[in-house]
XYZ file of C-alpha atoms in Angstrom:
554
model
C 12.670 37.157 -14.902
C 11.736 34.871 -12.029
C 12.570 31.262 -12.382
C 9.410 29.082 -11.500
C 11.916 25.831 -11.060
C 11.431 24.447 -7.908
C 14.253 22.206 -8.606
C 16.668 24.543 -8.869
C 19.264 24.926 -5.816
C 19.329 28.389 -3.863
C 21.841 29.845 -2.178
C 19.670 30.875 0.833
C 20.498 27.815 2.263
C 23.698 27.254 1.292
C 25.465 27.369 4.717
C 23.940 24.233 5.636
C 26.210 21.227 6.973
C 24.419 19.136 4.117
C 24.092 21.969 1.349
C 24.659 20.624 -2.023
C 25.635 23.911 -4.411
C 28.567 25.804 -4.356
C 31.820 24.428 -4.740
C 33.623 21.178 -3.146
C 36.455 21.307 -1.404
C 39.721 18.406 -2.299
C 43.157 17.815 -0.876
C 43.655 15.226 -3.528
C 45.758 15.973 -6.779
C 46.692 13.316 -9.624
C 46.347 10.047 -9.867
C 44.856 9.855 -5.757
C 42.099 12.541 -7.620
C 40.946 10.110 -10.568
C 41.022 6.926 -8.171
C 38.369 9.261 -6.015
C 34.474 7.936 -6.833
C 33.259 10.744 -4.736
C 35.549 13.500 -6.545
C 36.110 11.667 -10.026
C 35.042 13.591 -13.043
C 36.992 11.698 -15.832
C 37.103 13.326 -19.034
C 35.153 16.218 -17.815
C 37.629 18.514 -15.528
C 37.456 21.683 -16.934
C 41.355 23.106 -18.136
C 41.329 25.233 -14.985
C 40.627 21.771 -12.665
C 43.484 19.985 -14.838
C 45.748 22.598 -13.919
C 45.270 22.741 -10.425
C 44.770 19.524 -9.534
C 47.949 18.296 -11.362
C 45.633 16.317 -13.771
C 47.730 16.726 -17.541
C 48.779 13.631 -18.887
C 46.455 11.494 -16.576
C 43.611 12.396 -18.959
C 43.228 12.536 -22.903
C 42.884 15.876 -23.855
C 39.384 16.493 -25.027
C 36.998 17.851 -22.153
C 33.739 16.523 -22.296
C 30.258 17.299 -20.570
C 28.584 14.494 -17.679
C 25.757 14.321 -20.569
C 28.516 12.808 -23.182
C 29.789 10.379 -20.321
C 26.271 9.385 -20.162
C 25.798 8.265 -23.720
C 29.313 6.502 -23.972
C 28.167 4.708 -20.553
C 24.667 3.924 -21.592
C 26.524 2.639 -24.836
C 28.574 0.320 -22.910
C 26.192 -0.643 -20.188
C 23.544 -1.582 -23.439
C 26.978 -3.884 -24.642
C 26.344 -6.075 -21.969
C 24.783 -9.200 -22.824
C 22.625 -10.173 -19.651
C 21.154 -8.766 -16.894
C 23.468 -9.676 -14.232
C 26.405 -8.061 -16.449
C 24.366 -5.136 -16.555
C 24.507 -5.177 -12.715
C 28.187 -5.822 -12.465
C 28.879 -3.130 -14.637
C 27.186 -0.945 -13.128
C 28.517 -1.590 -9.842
C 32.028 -1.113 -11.250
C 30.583 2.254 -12.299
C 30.050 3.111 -9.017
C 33.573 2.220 -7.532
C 34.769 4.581 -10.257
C 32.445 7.976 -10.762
C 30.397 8.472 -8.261
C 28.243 11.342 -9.776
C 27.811 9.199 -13.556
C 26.494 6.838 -11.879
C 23.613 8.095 -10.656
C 23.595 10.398 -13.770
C 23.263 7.395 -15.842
C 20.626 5.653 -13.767
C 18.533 8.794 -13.486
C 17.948 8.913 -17.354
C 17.071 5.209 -17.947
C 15.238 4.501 -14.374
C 12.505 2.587 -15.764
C 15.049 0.293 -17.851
C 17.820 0.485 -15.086
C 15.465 -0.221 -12.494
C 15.064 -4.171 -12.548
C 18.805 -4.577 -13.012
C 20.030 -2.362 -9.872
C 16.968 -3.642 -7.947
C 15.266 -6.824 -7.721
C 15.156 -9.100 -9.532
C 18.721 -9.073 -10.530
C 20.280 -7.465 -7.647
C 18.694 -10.271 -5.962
C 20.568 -12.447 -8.017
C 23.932 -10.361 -7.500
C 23.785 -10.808 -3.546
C 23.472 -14.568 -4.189
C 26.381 -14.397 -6.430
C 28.813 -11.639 -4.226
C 31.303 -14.018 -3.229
C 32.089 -14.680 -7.506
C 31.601 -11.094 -8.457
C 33.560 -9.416 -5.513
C 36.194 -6.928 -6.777
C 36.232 -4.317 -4.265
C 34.793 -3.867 -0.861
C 31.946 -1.622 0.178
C 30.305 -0.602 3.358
C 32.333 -2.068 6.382
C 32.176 -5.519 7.711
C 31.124 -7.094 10.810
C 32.049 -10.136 12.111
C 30.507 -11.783 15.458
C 33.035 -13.265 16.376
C 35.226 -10.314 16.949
C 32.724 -8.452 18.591
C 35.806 -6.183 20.676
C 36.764 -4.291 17.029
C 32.563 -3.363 16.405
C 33.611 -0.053 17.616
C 37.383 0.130 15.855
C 35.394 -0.785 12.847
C 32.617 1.335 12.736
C 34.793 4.504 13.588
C 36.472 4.125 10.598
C 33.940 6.059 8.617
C 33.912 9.408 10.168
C 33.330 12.059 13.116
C 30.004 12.133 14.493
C 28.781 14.660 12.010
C 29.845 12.377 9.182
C 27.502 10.022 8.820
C 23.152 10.574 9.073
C 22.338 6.805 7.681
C 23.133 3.831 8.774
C 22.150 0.638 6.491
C 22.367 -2.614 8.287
C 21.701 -6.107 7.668
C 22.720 -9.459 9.358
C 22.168 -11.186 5.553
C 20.345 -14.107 4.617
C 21.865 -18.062 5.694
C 22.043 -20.358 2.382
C 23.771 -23.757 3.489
C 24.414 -23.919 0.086
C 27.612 -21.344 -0.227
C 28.901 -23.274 3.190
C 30.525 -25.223 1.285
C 31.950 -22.987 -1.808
C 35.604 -22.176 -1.351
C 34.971 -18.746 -2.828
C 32.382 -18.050 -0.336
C 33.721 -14.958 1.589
C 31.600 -14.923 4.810
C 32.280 -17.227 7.722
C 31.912 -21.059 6.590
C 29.864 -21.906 9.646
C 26.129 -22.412 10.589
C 24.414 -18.816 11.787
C 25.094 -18.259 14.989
C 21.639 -17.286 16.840
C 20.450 -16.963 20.861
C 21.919 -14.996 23.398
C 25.590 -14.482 21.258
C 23.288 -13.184 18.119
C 21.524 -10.508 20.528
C 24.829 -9.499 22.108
C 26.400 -8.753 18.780
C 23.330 -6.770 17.750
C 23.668 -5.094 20.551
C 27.000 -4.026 20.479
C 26.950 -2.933 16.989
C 23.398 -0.566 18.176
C 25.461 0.989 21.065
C 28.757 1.631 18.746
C 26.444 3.118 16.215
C 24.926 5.596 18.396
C 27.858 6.313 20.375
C 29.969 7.033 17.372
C 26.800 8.899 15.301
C 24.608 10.144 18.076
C 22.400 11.826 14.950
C 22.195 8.858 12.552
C 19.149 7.115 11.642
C 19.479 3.330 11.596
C 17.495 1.615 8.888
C 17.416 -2.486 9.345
C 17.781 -4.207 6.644
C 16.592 -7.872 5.579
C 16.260 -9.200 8.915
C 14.541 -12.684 8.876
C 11.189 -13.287 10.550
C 12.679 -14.331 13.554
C 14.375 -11.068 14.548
C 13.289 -8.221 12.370
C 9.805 -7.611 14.674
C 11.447 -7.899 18.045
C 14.897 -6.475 17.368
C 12.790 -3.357 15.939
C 10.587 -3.455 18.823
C 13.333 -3.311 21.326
C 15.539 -0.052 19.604
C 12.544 1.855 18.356
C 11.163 3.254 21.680
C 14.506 4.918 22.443
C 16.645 5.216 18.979
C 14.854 6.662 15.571
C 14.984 3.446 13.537
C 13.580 1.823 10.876
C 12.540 -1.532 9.606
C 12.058 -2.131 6.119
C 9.937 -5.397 5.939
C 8.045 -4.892 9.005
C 7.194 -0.685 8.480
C 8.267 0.060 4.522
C 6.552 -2.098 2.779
C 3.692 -1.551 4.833
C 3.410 2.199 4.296
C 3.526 1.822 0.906
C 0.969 -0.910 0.877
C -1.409 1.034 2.752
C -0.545 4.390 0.741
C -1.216 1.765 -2.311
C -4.699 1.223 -0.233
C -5.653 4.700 0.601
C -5.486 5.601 -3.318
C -7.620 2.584 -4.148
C -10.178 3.167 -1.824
C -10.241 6.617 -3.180
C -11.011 5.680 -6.618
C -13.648 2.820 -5.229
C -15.342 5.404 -3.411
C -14.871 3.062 -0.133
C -13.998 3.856 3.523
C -10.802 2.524 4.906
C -12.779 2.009 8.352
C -15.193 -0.637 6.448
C -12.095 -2.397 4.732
C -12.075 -6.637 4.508
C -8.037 -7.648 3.532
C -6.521 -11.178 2.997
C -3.286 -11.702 3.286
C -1.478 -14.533 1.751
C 1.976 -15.023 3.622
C 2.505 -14.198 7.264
C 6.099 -13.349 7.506
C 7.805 -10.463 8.160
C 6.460 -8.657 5.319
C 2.840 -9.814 5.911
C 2.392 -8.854 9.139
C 3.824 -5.552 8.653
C 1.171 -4.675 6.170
C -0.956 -6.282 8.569
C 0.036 -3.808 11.683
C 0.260 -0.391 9.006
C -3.486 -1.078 7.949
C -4.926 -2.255 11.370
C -3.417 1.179 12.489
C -4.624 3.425 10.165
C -7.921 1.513 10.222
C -8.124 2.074 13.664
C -7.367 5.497 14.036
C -10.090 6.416 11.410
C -12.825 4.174 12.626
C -12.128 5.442 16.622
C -12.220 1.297 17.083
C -9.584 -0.448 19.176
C -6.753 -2.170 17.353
C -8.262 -5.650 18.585
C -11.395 -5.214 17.110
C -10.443 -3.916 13.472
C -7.598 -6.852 13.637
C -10.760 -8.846 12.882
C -10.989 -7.495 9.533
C -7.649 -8.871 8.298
C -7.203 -12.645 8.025
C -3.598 -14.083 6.847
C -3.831 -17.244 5.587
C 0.048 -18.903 5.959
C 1.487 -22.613 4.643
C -1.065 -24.326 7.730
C -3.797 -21.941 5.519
C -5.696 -19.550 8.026
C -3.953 -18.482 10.943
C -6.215 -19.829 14.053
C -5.586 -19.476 17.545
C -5.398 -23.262 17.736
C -2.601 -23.022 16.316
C -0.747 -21.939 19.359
C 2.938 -22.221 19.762
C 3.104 -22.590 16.027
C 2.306 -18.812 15.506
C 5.056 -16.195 15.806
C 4.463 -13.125 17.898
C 3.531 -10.659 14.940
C 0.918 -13.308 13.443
C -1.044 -13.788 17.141
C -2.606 -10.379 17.140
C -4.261 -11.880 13.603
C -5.532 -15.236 14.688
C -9.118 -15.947 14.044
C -11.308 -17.889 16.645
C -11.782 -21.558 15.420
C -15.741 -20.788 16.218
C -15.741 -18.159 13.494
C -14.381 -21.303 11.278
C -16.060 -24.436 12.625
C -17.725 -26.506 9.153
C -16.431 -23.944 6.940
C -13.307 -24.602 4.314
C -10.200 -22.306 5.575
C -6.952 -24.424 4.219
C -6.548 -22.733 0.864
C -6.780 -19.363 -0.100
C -10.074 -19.334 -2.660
C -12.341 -20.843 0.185
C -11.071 -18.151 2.611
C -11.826 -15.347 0.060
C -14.828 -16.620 -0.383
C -16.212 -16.927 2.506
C -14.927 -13.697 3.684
C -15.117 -11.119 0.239
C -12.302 -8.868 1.278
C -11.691 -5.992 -0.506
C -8.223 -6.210 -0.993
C -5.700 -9.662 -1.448
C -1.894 -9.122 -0.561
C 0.616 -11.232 -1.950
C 3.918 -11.515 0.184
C 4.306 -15.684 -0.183
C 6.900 -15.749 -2.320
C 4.981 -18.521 -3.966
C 4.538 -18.335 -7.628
C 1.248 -17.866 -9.330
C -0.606 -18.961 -6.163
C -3.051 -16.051 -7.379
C -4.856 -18.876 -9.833
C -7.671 -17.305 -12.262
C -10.529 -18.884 -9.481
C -9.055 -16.571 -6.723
C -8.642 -13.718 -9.026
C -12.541 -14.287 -10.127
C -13.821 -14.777 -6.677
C -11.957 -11.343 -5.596
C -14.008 -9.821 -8.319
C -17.444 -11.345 -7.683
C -18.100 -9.510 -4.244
C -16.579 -6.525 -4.909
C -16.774 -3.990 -7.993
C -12.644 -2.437 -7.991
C -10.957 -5.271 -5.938
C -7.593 -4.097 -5.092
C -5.139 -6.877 -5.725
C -1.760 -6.465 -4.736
C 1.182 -9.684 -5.664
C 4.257 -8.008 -3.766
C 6.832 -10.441 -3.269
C 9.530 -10.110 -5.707
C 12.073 -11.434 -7.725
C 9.575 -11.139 -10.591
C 9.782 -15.208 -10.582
C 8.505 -15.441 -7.442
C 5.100 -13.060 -8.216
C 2.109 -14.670 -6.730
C 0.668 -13.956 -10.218
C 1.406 -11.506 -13.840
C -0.648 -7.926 -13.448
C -1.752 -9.053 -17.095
C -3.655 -11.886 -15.851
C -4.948 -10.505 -12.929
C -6.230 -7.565 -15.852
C -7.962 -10.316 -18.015
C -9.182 -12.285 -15.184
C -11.377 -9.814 -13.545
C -12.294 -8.068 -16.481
C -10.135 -5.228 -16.128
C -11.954 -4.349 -12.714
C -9.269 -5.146 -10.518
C -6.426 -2.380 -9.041
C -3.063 -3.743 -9.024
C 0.210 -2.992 -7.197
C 3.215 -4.644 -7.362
C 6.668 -5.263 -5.692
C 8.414 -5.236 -8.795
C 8.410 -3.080 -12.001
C 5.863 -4.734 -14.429
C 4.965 -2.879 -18.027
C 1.623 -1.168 -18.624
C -1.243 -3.674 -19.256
C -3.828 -3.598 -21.440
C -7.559 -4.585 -21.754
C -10.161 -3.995 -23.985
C -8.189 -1.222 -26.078
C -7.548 0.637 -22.675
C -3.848 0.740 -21.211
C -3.698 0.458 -17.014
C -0.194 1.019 -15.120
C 0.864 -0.651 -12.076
C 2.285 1.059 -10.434
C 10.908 7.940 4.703
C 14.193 8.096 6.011
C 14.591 11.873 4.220
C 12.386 13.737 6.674
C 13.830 11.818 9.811
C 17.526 12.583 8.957
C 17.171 16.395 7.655
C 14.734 16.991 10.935
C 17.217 15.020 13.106
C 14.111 13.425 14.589
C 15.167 11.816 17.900
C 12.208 8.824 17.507
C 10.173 7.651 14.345
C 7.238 7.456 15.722
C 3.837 5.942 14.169
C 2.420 9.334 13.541
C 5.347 10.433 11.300
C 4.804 6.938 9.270
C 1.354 8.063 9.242
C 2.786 11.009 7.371
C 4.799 9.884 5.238
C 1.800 7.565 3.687
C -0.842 10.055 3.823
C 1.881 12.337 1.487
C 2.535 9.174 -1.070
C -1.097 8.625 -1.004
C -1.920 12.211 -2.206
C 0.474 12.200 -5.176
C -1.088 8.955 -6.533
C -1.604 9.119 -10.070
C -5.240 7.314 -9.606
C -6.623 10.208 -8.014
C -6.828 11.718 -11.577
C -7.685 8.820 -13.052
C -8.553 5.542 -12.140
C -6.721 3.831 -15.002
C -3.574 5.203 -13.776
C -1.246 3.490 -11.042
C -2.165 3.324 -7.296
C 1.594 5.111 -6.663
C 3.561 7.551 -8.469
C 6.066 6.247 -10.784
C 9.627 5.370 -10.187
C 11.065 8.315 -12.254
C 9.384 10.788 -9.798
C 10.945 9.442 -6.868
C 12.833 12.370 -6.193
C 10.153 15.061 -6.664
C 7.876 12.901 -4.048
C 10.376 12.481 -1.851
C 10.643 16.312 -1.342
C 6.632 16.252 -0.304
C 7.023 13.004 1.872
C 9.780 14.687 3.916
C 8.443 18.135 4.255
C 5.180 15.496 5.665
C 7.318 14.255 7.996
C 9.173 16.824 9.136
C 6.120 19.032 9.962
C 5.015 15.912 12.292
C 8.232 15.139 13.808
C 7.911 19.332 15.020
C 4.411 18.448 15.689
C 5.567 15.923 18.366
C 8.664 17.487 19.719
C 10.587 15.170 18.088
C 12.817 16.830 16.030
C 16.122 18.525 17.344
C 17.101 20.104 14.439
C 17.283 24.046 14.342
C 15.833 26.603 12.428
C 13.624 24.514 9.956
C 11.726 27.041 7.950
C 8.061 27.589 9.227
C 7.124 28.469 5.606
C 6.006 25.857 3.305
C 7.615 27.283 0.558
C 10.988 27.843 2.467
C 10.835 24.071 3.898
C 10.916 22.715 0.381
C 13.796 25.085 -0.402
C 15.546 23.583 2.924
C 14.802 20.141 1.662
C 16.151 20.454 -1.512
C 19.169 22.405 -1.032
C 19.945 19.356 1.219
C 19.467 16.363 -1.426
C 22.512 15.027 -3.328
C 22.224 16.441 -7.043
C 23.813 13.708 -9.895
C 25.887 16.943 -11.195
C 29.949 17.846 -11.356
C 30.346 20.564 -8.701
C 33.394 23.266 -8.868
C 36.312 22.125 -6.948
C 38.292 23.785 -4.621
C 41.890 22.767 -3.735
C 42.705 22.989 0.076
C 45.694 21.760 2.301
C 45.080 18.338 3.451
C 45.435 20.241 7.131
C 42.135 22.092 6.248
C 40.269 19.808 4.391
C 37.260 17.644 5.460
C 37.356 14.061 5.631
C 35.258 13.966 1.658
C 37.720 16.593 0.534
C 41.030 13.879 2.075
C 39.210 10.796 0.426
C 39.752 9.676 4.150
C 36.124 8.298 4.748
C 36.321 4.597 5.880
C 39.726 5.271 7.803
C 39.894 5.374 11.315
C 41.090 8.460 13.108
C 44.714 6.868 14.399
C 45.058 5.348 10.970
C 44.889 8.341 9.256
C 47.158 10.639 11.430
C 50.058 7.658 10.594
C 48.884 7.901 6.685
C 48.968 12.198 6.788
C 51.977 12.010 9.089
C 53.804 9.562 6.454
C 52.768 11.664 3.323
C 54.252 14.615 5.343
């Protein structure tokens, strides 16, 4: 009997540097094993494992399944009496069992989801310096720029690593002056020295991991655009704010106009708040809207206006405007006698289709601008994406009510299914580039990736349904987002991986065989001599530092 399971792993492609079946190798034995997050299986190594790995004694003696850990875990994570315990707990899960942790999450996403996401891992980040038990990740500090190098070699051999996370954080003059605070107690440095150290830490990166794809982070407005602009035409990289909210906003979009029965060339948007986030949306849409219309980007930038705190941006407004918001400045003409300082009088006057929310200012989508959306158009697509929760530009359930259940909402955070009139309505890209080994990411693979999200939109089957697929599918879309991506980055001469499967069956095969499975894999022991870095527990040790620590334990 044939197994229809496409999820299941195959060992065609098990020789793969990134294969996830077959067996693990590990050096480690004992107490070194269980202190492992990457190898730890607690209470469920099999006899032969406890044998082999010197493990009797360390453990108590009944062996248990990962779906028994799950319910104890789930048990204890359910114990904890807020939401930011919830987090903390779960981060301590992750310092300890790699592979239960994600276990866990992957059977409660919908419920997990707030708690390891925003809001409260929002709230966790404020709170680090309090919580901190146990670094993660590796450090940075400007003004040591000479150990950027030291520092990031610590994690591997060029092979090692395929994604780099990075971000320069957030400045709150607030934790200057807490003791416990555990960055530097000084103002941010910015200029010249800030551009340097960005630098530095780009050229170490890619010197060190020639094939890694570096993913930015939580930039503020006044470096994400032009720090992304300089490293993208030579480096595959990616910006979060400015590209990844965007994609999915205009995937979010694409589904909408699908159930509205509208063209994306004749598309009217308002954007309310003209940061980072804003104009990213802003520069995804104008894109897309001007490859399908065969119009210049210029000329279909006239169809977005982004009202900011001065209200409409205006090309009086001069100096005031950062780079990204120029290219969406109206002519004062177009405004002379007409009201443009608040949001309602702009959407009235202008009847746009869709109204994004990236303000971070609560409720600022009143009832009047949710009624005035609906008045000009019959499915107005209205989208409150800044997130925490608390900071939501307005509650899907009011939006529902206010426009008569007309209106199709997206949001940035996970909101429950609302209802109207007896009818329930959900709310509702670095995989390709690192399995291809894509040398750029250009706009044509974004382009991919959101016409692939787009197609697996729930709406398409029925309008009542969410403009994106759920979170508990992430992994299944993922798999067609990638394979989207991957056939474009070949498209372009991009990609400089080799043999990637022609077949479209085969390239989902590749693509799954190389995505990290929550599941307890077989281990092998092997001489420390022999094993890989994983199989030492050596990642985040530098290469001198751990022929002293293998040359002491000899």
């Amino acid at each position: 009997m044939v197994s229809t399971d496409k999820t299941q792993k195959s060992s065609k492609y098990g020789h793969l540097q990134l294969s996830t079946s077959g067996p693990e190798e590990c050096a480690l034995t004992g107490s070194a094993l269980l202190r492992s997050p990457y190898h730890n299986k607690g209470s469920a190594y099999p006899p032969n494992e406890r044998e082999e790995f010197q493990l009797y004694g360390l453990l108590p003696p009944n062996v248990q399944t990962l779906e028994e850990q799950v319910t104890r875990a789930y048990e204890q994570y359910s114990s904890r009496g807020n939401a930011l315990a919830k987090n903390t707990f779960m981060t301590s899960m992750k310092e300890q069992n790699e592979v239960l942790y994600y276990k866990l999450i992957q059977g409660h996403m919908k419920e997990m989801f707030s708690i390891i996401y925003t809001p409260t891992e929002g709230d966790a980040i404020q709170n680090f310096s309090r919580l901190f038990r146990k670094p993660e990740g590796c450090f940075l500090n400007i003004f040591d720029q000479d150990r950027v190098e030291e520092n990031l070699a610590q994690w591997g051999d060029p092979d090692d690593i395929d994604y780099i996370v990075v971000t320069d954080g957030e400045e709150n003059h607030e934790l200057l002056n807490d003791k416990l605070y555990l960055g530097l107690q000084r103002p941010r440095v910015r200029g010249k020295e800030y551009d340097e150290f960005v630098d530095i830490f780009v050229r170490s990166a890619r010197k060190l991991y020639p094939r890694a794809y570096i993913h930015f982070e939580d930039f503020g407005l006044a470096n994400a655009r032009r720090i992304l602009d300089k490293y993208r035409p030579n480096i595959a990289c990616f910006n979060d704010d400015v590209q990844g909210t965007g994609c999915v906003t205009l995937a979010a979009i694409m589904a909408g106009l699908h159930v509205s029965k509208f063209k994306l060339a004749d598309l009217r948007m308002v954007i309310f708040g003209s940061g980072t986030a804003g104009t990213g949306i802003a520069d995804q849409v104008r894109d897309a809207m001007a490859t399908e219309s065969g119009k210049s980007k210029e000329e279909v930038s006239k169809q977005i206006w982004c009202v900011d705190k001065p209200g409409l941006l205006l090309k009086s407004q001069g100096d005031r405007l950062t780079p990204a918001q120029i290219a969406y400045a109206h002519d004062d003409k177009e405004w002379q006698g007409k009201d443009h300082d608040d949001l309602h009088s702009v959407i009235k006057e202008v009847k746009p289709h869709v109204l994004i929310g990236t303000s971070t200012k609560p409720k600022s989508f009143t009832e009047d601008v949710c009624r005035e959306m609906a008045k000009h158009v019959e499915r107005p697509m209205i989208f409150p994406l800044s997130n925490p929760t608390r900071l939501h530009e307005a509650d899907p359930k009011d939006i529902n009510n206010w426009t008569e259940g007309k209106a199709l909402i997206s949001t940035g955070s996970p909101f429950p299914p609302v209802e109207y009139n007896g009818r329930k309505y959900e709310v509702g890209i670095g995989l390709g580039t690192v399995l291809s080994r894509s040398r750029l990411l250009s706009d044509k693979m974004l382009v991919s990736a959101v016409k692939a999200l787009a197609a697996q939109s729930p709406a398409l089957k029925d309008p009542d349904q969410g403009l994106l697929p759920d979170v508990v599918n992430v992994r299944e879309i993922s798999v067609h987002i990638a394979k989207a991506v991957i056939r474009q980055a070949i498209e372009e001469g991009l990609s400089t991986e080799k043999e990637i499967p022609d077949n479209d069956d085969d390239l989902e095969e590749w693509i799954r065989e190389q995505m990290w499975d929550a599941r307890y894999r077989p281990l092998i022991r092997v001489d420390k001599d022999k094993a890989s870095k994983h199989g030492r527990g050596e990642a985040g040790v530098s290469g001198v530092q751990r022929e002293s620590r293998r040359s002491h334990e000899s």
